[in-house]
Short mmCIF file of C-alpha atoms in Angstrom, two decimals:
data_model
loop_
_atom_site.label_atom_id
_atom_site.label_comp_id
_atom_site.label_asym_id
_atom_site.label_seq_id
_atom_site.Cartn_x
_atom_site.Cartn_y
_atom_site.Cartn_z
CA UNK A 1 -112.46 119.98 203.53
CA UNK A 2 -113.16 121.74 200.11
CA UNK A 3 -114.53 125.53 201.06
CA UNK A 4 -114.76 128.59 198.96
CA UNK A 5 -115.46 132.04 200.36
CA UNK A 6 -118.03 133.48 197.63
CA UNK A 7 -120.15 130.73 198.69
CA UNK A 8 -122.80 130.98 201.43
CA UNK A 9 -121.91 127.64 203.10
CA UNK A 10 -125.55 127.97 205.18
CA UNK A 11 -127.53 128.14 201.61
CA UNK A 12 -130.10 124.88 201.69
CA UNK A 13 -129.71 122.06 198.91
CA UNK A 14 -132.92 121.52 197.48
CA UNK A 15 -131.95 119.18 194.11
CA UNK A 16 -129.36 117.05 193.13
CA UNK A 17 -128.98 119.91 190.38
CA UNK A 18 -128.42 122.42 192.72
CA UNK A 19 -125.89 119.78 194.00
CA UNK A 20 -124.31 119.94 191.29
CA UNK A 21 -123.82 122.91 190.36
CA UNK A 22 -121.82 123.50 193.34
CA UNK A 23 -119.72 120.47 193.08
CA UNK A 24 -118.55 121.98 189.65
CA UNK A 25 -117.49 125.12 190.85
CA UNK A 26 -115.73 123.78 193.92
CA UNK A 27 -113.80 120.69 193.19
CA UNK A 28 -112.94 121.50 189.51
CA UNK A 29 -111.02 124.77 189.56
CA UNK A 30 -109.84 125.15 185.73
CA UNK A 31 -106.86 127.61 184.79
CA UNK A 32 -103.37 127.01 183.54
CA UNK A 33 -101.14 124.45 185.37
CA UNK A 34 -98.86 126.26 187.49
CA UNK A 35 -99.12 124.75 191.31
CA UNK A 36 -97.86 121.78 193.27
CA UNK A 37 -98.02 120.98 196.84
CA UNK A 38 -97.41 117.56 198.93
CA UNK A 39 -99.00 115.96 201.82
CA UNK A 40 -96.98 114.00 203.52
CA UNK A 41 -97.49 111.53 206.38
CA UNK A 42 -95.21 109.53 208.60
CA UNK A 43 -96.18 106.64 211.30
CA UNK A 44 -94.06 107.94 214.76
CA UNK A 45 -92.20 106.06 216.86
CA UNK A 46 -89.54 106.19 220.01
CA UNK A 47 -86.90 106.78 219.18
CA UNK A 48 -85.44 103.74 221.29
CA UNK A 49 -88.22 101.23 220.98
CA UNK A 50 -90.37 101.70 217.49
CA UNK A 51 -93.27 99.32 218.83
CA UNK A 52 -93.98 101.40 222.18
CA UNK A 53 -97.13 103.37 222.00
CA UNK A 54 -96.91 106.78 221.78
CA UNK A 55 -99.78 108.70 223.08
CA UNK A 56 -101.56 112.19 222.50
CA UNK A 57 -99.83 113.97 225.38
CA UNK A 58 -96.27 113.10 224.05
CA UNK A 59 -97.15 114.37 220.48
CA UNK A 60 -99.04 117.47 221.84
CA UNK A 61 -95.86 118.29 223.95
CA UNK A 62 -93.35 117.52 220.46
CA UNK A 63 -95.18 119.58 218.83
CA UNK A 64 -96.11 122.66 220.65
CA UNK A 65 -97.58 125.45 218.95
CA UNK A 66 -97.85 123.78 215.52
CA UNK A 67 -99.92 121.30 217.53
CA UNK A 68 -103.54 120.67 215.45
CA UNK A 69 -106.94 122.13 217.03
CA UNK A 70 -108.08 118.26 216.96
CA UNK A 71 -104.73 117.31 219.20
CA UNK A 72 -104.89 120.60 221.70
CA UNK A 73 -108.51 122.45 220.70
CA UNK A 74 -106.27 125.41 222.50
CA UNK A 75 -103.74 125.40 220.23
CA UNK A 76 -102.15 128.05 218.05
CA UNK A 77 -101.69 125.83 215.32
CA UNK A 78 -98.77 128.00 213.87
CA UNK A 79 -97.65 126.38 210.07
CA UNK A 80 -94.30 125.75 209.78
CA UNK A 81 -91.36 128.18 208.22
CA UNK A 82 -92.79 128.19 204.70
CA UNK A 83 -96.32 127.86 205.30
CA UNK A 84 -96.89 124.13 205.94
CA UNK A 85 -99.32 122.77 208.10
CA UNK A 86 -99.36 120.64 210.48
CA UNK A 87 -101.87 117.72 211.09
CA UNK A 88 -102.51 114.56 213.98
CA UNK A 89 -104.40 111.80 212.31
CA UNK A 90 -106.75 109.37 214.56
CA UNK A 91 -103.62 106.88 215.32
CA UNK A 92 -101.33 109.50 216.05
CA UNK A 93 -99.32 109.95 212.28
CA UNK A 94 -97.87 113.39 211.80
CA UNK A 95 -98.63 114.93 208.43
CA UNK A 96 -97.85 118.25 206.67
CA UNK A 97 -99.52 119.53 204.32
CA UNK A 98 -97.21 121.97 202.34
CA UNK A 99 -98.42 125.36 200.73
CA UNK A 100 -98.51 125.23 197.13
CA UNK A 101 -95.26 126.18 194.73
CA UNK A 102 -94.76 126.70 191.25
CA UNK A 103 -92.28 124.73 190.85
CA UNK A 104 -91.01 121.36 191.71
CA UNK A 105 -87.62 123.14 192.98
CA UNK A 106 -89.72 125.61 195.14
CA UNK A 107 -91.55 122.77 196.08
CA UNK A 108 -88.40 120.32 197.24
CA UNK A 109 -86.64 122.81 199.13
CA UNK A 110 -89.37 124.29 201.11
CA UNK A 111 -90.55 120.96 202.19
CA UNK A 112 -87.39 119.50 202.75
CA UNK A 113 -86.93 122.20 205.57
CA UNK A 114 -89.72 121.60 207.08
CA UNK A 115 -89.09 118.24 207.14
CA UNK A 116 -85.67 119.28 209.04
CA UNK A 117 -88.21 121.33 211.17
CA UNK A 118 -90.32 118.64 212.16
CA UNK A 119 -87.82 115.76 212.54
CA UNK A 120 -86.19 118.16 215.25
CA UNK A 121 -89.27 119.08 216.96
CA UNK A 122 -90.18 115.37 217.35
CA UNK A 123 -86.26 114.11 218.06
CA UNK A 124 -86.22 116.83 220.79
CA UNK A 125 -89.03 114.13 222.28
CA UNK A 126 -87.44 110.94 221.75
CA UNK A 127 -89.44 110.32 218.71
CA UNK A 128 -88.26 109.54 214.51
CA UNK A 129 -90.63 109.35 211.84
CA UNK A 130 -91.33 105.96 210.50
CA UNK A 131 -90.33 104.63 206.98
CA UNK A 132 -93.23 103.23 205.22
CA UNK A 133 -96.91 103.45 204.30
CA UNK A 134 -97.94 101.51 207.48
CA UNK A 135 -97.20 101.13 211.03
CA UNK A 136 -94.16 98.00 210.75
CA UNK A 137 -94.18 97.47 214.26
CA UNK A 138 -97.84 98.06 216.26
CA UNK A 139 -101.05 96.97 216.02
CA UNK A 140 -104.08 99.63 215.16
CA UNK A 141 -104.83 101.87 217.90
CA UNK A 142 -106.61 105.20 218.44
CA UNK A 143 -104.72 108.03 219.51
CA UNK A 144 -106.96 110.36 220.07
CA UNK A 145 -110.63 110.99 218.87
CA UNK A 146 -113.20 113.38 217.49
CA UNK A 147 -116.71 112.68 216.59
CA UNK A 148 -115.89 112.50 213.33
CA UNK A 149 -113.25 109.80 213.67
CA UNK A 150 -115.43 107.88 215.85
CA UNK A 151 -118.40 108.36 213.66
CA UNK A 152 -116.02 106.99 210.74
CA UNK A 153 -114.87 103.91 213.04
CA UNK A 154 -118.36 102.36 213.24
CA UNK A 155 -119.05 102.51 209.77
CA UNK A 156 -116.11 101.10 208.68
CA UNK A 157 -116.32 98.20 211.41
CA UNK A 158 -119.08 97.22 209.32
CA UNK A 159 -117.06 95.61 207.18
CA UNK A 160 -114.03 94.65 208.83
CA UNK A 161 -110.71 95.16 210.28
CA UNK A 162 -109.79 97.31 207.32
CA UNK A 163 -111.19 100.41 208.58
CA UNK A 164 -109.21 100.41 212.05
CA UNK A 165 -105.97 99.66 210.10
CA UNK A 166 -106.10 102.71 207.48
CA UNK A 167 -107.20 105.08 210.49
CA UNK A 168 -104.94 103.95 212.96
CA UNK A 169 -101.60 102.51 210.53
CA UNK A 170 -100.84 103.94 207.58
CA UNK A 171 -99.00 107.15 205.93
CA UNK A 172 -99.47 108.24 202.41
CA UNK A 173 -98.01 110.46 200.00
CA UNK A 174 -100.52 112.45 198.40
CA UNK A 175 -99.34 114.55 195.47
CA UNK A 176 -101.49 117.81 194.64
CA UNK A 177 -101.72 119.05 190.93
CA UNK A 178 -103.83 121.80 189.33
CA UNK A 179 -106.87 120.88 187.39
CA UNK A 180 -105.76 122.57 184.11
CA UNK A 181 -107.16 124.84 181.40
CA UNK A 182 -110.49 123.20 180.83
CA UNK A 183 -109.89 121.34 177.45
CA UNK A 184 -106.99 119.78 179.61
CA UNK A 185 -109.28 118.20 181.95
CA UNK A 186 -110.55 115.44 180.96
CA UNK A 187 -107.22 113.78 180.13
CA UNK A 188 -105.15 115.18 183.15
CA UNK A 189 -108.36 113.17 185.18
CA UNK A 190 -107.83 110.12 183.38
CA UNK A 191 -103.85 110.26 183.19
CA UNK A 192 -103.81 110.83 186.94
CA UNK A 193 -106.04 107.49 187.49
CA UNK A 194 -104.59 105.62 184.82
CA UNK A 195 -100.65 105.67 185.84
CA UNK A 196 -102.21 104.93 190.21
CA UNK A 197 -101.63 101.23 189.64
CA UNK A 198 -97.84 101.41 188.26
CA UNK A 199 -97.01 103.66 190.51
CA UNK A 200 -98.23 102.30 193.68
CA UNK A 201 -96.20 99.45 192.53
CA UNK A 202 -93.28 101.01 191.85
CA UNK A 203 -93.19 103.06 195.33
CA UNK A 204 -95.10 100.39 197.65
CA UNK A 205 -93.38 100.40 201.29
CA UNK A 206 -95.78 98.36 202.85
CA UNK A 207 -95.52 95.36 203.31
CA UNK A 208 -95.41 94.63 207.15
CA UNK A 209 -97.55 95.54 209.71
CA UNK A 210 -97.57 95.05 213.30
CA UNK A 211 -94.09 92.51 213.08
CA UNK A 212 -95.65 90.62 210.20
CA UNK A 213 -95.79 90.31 206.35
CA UNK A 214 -98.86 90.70 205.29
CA UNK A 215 -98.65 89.39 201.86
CA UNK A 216 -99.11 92.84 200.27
CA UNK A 217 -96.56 95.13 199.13
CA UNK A 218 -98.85 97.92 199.88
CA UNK A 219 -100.92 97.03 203.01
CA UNK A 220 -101.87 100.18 203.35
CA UNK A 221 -103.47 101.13 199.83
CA UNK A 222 -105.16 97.35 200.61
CA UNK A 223 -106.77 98.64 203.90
CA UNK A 224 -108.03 101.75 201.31
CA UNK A 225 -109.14 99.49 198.50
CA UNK A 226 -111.26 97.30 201.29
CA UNK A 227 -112.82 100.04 203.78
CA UNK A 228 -115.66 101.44 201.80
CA UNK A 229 -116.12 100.64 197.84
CA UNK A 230 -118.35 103.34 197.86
CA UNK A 231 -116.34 105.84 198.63
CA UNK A 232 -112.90 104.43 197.82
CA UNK A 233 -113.09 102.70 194.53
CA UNK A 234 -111.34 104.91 191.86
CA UNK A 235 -113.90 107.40 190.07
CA UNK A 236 -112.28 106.98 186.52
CA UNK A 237 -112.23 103.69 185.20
CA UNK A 238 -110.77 102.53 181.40
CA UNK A 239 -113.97 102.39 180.41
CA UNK A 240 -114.80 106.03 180.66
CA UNK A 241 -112.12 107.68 178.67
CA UNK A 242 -112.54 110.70 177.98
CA UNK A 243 -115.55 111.25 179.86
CA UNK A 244 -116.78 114.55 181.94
CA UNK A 245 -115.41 114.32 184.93
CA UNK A 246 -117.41 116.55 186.49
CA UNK A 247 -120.67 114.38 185.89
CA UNK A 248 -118.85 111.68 186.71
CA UNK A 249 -117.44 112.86 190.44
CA UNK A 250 -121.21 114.36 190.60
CA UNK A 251 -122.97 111.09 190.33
CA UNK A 252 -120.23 109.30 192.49
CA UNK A 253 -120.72 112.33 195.47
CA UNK A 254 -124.25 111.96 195.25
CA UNK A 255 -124.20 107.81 195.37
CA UNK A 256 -121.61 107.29 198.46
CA UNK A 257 -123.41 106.92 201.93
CA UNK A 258 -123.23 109.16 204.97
CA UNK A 259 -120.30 108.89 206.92
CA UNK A 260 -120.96 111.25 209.48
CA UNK A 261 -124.18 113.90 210.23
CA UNK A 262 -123.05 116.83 212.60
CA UNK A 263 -126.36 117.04 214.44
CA UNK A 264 -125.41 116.73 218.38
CA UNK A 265 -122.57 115.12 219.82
CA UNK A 266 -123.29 111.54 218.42
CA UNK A 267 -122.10 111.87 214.77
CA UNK A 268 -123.47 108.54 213.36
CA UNK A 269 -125.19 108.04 209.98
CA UNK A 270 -128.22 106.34 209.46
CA UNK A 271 -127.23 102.87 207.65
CA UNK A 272 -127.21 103.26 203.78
CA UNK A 273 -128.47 106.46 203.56
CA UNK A 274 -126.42 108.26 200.37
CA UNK A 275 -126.23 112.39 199.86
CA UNK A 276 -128.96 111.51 197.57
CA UNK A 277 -131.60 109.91 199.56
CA UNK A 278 -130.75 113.24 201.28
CA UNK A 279 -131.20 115.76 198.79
CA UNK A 280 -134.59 113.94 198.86
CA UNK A 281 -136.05 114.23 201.91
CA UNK A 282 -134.60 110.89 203.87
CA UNK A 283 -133.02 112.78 206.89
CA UNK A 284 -135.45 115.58 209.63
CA UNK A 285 -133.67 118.63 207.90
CA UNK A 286 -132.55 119.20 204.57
CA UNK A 287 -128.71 119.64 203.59
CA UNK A 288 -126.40 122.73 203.48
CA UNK A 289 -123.93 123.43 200.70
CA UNK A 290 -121.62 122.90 204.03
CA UNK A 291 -123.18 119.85 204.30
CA UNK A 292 -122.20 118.58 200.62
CA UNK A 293 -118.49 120.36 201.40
CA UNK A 294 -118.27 118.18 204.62
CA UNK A 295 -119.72 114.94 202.56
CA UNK A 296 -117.10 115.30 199.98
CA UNK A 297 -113.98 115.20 202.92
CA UNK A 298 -115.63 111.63 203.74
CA UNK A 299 -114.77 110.41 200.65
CA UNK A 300 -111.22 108.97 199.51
CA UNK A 301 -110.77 107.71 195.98
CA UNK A 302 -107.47 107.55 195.29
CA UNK A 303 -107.96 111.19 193.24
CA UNK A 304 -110.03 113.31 194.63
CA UNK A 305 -111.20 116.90 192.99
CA UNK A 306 -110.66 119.37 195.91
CA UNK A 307 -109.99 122.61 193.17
CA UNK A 308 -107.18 120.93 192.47
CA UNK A 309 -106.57 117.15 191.65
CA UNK A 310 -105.03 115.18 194.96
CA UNK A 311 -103.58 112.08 194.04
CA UNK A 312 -103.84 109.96 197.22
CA UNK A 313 -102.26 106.58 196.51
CA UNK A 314 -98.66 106.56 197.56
CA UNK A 315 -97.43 105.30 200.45
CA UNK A 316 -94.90 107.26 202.37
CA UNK A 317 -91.40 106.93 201.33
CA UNK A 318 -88.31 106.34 203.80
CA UNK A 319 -86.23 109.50 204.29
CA UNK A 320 -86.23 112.33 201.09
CA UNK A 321 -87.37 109.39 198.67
CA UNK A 322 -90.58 111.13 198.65
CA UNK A 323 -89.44 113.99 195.99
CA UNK A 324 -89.08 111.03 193.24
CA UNK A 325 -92.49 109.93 192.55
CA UNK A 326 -93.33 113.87 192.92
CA UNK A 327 -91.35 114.81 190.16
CA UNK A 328 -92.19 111.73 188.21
CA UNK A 329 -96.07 112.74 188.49
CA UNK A 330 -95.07 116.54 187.73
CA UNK A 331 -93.38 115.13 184.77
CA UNK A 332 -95.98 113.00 183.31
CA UNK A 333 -98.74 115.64 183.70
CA UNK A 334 -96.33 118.45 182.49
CA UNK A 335 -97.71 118.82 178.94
CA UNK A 336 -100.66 117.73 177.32
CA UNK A 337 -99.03 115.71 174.51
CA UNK A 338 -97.04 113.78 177.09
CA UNK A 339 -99.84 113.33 179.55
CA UNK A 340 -101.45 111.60 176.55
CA UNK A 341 -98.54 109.32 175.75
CA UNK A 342 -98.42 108.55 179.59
CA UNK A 343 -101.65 106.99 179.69
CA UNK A 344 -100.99 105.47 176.25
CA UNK A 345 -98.59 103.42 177.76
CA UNK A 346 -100.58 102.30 180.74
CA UNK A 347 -103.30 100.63 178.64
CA UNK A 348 -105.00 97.71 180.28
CA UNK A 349 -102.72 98.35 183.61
CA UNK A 350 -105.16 101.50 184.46
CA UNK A 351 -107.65 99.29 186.45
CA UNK A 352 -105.38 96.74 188.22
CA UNK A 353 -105.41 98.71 191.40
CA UNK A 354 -105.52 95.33 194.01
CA UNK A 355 -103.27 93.43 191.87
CA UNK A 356 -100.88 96.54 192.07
CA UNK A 357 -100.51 96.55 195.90
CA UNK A 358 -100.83 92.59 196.68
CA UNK A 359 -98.11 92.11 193.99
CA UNK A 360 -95.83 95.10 193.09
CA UNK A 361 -93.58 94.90 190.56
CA UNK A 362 -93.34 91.38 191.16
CA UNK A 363 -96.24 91.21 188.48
CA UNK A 364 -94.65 91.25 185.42
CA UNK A 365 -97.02 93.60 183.37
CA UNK A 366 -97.06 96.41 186.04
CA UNK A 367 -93.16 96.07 186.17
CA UNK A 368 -93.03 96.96 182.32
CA UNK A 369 -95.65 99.89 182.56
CA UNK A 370 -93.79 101.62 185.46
CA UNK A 371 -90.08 100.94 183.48
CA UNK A 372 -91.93 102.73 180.36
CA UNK A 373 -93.43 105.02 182.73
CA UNK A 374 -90.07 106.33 184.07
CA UNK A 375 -88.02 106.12 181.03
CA UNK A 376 -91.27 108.52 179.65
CA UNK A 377 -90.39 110.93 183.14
CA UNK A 378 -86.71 111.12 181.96
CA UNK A 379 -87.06 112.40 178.89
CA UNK A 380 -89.48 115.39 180.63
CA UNK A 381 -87.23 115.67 183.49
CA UNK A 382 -85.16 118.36 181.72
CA UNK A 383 -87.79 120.35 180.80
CA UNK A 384 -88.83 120.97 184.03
CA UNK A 385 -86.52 123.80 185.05
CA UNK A 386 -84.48 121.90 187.83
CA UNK A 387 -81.19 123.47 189.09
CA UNK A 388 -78.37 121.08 187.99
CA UNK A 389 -77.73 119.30 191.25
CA UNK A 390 -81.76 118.85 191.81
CA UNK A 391 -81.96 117.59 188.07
CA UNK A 392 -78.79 115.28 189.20
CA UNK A 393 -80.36 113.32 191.94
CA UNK A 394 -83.79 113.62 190.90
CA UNK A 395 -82.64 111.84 187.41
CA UNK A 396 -80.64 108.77 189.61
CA UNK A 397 -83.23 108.51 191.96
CA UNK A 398 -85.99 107.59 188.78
CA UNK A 399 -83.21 105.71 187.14
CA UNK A 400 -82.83 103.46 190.24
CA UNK A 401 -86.63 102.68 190.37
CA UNK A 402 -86.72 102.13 186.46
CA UNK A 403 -83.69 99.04 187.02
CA UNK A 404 -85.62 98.47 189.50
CA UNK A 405 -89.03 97.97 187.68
CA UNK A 406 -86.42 96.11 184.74
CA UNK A 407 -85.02 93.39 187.10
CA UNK A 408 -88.35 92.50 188.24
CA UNK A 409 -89.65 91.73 184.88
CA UNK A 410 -86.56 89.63 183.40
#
């Protein structure tokens, strides 16, 4: 959830301008580009048999003190060795969420510890981490719950099966990128949206669920795409270039319905209400600022201003693949000129989001994109400041996935 401490979190929202105003300051932190974090998440499984259930006891017990509050509310919740967290999600994925770096070396080899840290922790219980951005072997099932989590259930039951499969199925990778100096914003916005489709293409990993294709290379950015439009389509669209972003993740804040109100054990939203109708009376009390802060953690577009700009559309990647797409992102939205030329080269490919996880880079104009995409990464990669034997397999590992992207378009 976005926080900041100067702000009193209690204060009453009386306007959509007061709204606002606080949305401005708290999701669009502007300064020079210097940090990078990861959140990675990973479906578990036994060890022995990958469809067996594995419950909330088993995970609390793997995990121990870095257990979350929502798994064991007496919990510790110690980080791991360099200041990663650790988080349960509703159907029992493990995710950690890294502290931020300065670097994309900093970054890979604290997180690759920790990633030694927790595969051991789990192993010691008979469990592995799983390979791709949804559950390959069970069906959707809770894990454990919250009110939140059931609050977010029945909404998204609404409108289908969607809902219980993103909550209960899938791990993302969710790269985390600083906003920029503020004449940088507006295009490090767009170029983050605009490159989404070619890249979930490029790194898709999931395309069966529960023992079955699905038809989808990404299943799981599908289950996204279909939950909620409201508060899943993408904010930035083509058609907006170079507009505020700020206004523009303002109005689409203010628009999205309730997911959840925090009054009394029962969580559940009136129907259709948005943070608007709010703001103007629709609801017995008026909103908080903590409120708005909790509002904006119920919505999931695949980039999401939290003071930084979270880039949510990956799916997980098997074993240490997960440092190529990172360093392709940190490449592309290195330096202004080439986060220009990167979305330059996406054109018309910026808003194929569904066709980009049914198809992959089976469809021929996403395959070119991501192949000019990476060959745009590799000529960056150098400047990044990467020891030689980093630089070394980060380079073949882009290389692979631009032949890659070339086969499937001859």
């Amino acid at each position: 959830m976005v926080t900041s401490p100067e702000v009193d979190h209690g204060t009453v929202l009386t306007s959509s301008a007061a709204a606002a105003s606080h949305l401005s300051r708290i999701c669009f932190k502007t300064g020079p580009p210097r940090w990078l974090g990861v959140e990675l998440e990973w479906t578990v499984h036994d060890a022995v048999d990958p469809a067996r259930p594995v419950g909330a006891n088993r995970l609390r017990a793997a995990l121990g003190p870095h257990s979350p509050r929502t798994l064991d509310t007496t919990s510790p919740a110690q980080p791991l060795r360099h200041g990663g967290s650790v988080t349960v999600e509703p159907g029992g994925q493990v995710e950690i969420s890294t502290a931020t770096h300065s670097s994309v070396v900093a970054l890979v080899t604290a997180t690759e510890a920790e990633i030694v840290e927790l595969t051991a922790l789990l192993g010691r219980a008979g469990l592995v981490l799983g390979a791709g951005g949804i559950d390959a072997h069970r069906s959707p099932r809770p894990v454990f719950e919250t009110p939140r989590y059931r609050a977010m259930r029945q909404v998204f039951d609404r409108r289908g099966p969607a809902g219980r499969r993103m909550m209960y199925s899938t791990a993302g990778l969710q790269i985390c990128l600083d906003v920029g100096e503020a004449d940088q914003l507006a295009d490090r916005w767009a170029t983050a949206h605009a490159i989404g489709p070619p890249l979930i293409a490029a790194f898709a990993t999931a395309g069966r669920h529960a023992g079955r294709a699905t038809g989808w290379v990404s299943a799981r950015m599908a289950a996204w795409l279909a939950i909620d439009p409201a508060r899943t389509r993408p904010v930035w669209t083509p058609e907006q270039g170079a507009a505020d972003p700020i206004a523009s993740w303002t109005a689409y804040v203010l628009a999205a319905p309730l997911l959840c109100v925090r009054d009394g054990p029962d969580w559940t939203a009136p129907v259709g209400v948005t943070f608007a109708d709010w703001l103007a009376g629709a609801l017995p009390r008026p909103p908080t600022v903590d409120d708005l802060d909790y509002h904006v953690s119920t919505l999931f577009p695949p980039v999401r201003p939290r003071g930084y700009l979270e880039l949510r559309y990956l799916d997980a990647q098997p074993e240490d693949g997960w440092s190529v797409p990172v360093a392709v992102v940190a490449a592309l939205l290195s330096e202004p000129a080439v986060t220009r030329a990167a979305r330059s080269l996406v054109g018309a490919q910026a808003q194929r989001w569904i066709a980009a996880a049914r198809h992959g880079l089976h469809d021929d104009a996403l395959a070119a994109t991501a192949a000019d995409l990476f060959d745009l990464a590799l000529t960056v990669l150098p400047r990044l400041g990467l020891p030689p034997a980093l630089h070394d397999d980060l380079d073949r590992g882009v290389r692979r996935r631009r032949e890659a992207a070339g086969r499937r378009r001859r």
